[in-house]
Amino acid sequence: MSVLQYILDLGSSVVMPLIITILGLILGQKFSKAFRSGMTIGIGFIGINLVIGLMGDFVSPAAQAMTQRFGMNLSVIDVGWPVSASIAFGTQIVPFVFLICFVLNIIMLATNTTKTLNIDIWNYWHFILTGALVQFLTGSMIAGVIASGITFIIIMKLADYSAPRVQEYFGLPGVSLPHTETVSWAPICILMDKVYDKIPGINKIHFDGETIQKRFGIIGEPMVLGLILGAGLGALAGYEPNKIITLGVNMAAVMFILPRMVRILMEGLMPLSEDAKKFLAKKFPGKEVNIGMDAAIATGSPMVISAALIMIPVTLLLAVILPGNRVLPLVDLATLPFFMIWPVVASKGNLFRSLITGTLMMIAILYIATNLAGTATLIAQSTDFTFPAGAKAISSLDTGAHLVPYIIYKIAEFFQMIF
């Protein structure tokens, strides 16, 4: 446990280069090539995290200003995804879940029940979260480990199901995204897009990046769109003109830089993906395997970022008007690009449809986050998680986005009530 925790504490930007280098050597790459791929991917992740961090540095204060300006008084504070990670890593099942997930992945690949080799080790905490919730509910470590394994299997199948759309829309050949908070919503988003096709009028509305740029010229360019959306957010926050401009320019920078950071990551990933295909074609003729990666590589899409920026005020409005919601969105507003991946992919970049689906998703996420607030607060109190000053109850949008873990948790809750 100590060794595993030490490695995880290094963070994904250090862990991923190690994993990629080792995997490259297994696939027959020279050390220099494997090391270069690993370091390039690590640098790409650092760049992505820096840009998303920049977004969070400016979005969170704006969100807080908006909540104060419009008198939003909600009792559960969104403390961000770290609360979910703390709940996961604060339990004793961590090493067992890592072992179970690794073994399950090998078995599923060997039996052709998955095409995904999940190297996103850092985000195994998603599967641990299910186990932590179930263990807290039942008091059984075995039940927690089983729940984690079930979550892993479901997410791998969803990654396989969604991989063709990911590869086509983002131009990521040989990649899948077994990322729980995002891929859990893929079937629902795809279903919603089919529903829109059947609705007269709505099925004719189409706004993608190319359409917006053609219709609005320079205003439709990603950086200018970021400037406008950022400035609009600043205006809603009641900022002075200088702060409005500053927020706008920084959001323009996010729109401009983030896709380039993803390109750096892809520069390291593509040699690995190509050599993996050659290795498998030689050792296992006809076998297709996708590399399972962090969904961060999909956040560089201009439509994903644009939808996320628009959804910030929408999410805050929903938090106020939804009956029964108690969560005040704050920290995880910066993670909205992750949540908007599947509304965008399912609609093939149609911003209009993405925003409708995104709104429906955020309604569900807020209610799930509210429902899990009591459990999240109690588990966080039993760990070393630091509560914000004055906060009596905590949750996060990220907690609400873990749809598959939530469903498994509620099933466990149902059976416990019966038996």
CSV table of N, CA and C in Angstrom, one decimal, residues 1 18 23 37 74 97 106 115 117 161 178 269-270 277 288 351:
chain,number,residue,atom,x,y,z
A,1,MET,N,0.8,-1.2,0.0
A,1,MET,CA,0.0,0.0,0.0
A,1,MET,C,0.9,1.2,0.0
A,18,LEU,N,6.2,6.8,-17.1
A,18,LEU,CA,6.7,5.5,-16.6
A,18,LEU,C,6.0,4.3,-17.3
A,23,LEU,N,5.6,0.1,-21.3
A,23,LEU,CA,4.7,-0.5,-22.3
A,23,LEU,C,5.4,-0.5,-23.7
A,37,SER,N,8.5,8.8,-26.2
A,37,SER,CA,7.0,8.8,-26.2
A,37,SER,C,6.5,9.0,-24.8
A,74,LEU,N,-27.0,27.9,-1.1
A,74,LEU,CA,-27.1,26.4,-1.2
A,74,LEU,C,-26.2,25.9,-0.1
A,97,VAL,N,-8.1,-3.4,-5.4
A,97,VAL,CA,-8.8,-3.0,-6.6
A,97,VAL,C,-7.8,-2.8,-7.7
A,106,ILE,N,-6.5,-8.1,-18.3
A,106,ILE,CA,-5.8,-9.2,-19.0
A,106,ILE,C,-6.7,-10.3,-19.4
A,115,LYS,N,-11.7,-4.7,-26.1
A,115,LYS,CA,-10.6,-4.3,-27.1
A,115,LYS,C,-9.7,-3.3,-26.4
A,117,LEU,N,-6.9,-1.8,-23.8
A,117,LEU,CA,-5.9,-2.0,-22.8
A,117,LEU,C,-5.8,-0.7,-22.0
A,161,TYR,N,-17.6,0.3,-26.8
A,161,TYR,CA,-18.8,0.7,-27.5
A,161,TYR,C,-18.6,2.1,-28.1
A,178,PRO,N,-11.7,5.0,-21.4
A,178,PRO,CA,-12.4,4.3,-20.2
A,178,PRO,C,-12.4,5.2,-19.0
A,269,LEU,N,1.8,9.7,-28.2
A,269,LEU,CA,0.9,8.6,-28.2
A,269,LEU,C,0.9,7.8,-29.6
A,270,MET,N,1.0,8.5,-30.7
A,270,MET,CA,0.9,7.9,-32.0
A,270,MET,C,1.9,6.8,-32.2
A,277,LYS,N,-0.2,-1.8,-32.6
A,277,LYS,CA,-0.9,-2.5,-33.7
A,277,LYS,C,0.0,-3.5,-34.4
A,288,GLU,N,-7.7,-6.8,-32.5
A,288,GLU,CA,-7.7,-5.4,-32.4
A,288,GLU,C,-7.7,-4.9,-31.0
A,351,LEU,N,-23.3,22.3,-31.7
A,351,LEU,CA,-23.3,23.0,-30.4
A,351,LEU,C,-24.7,23.1,-29.8
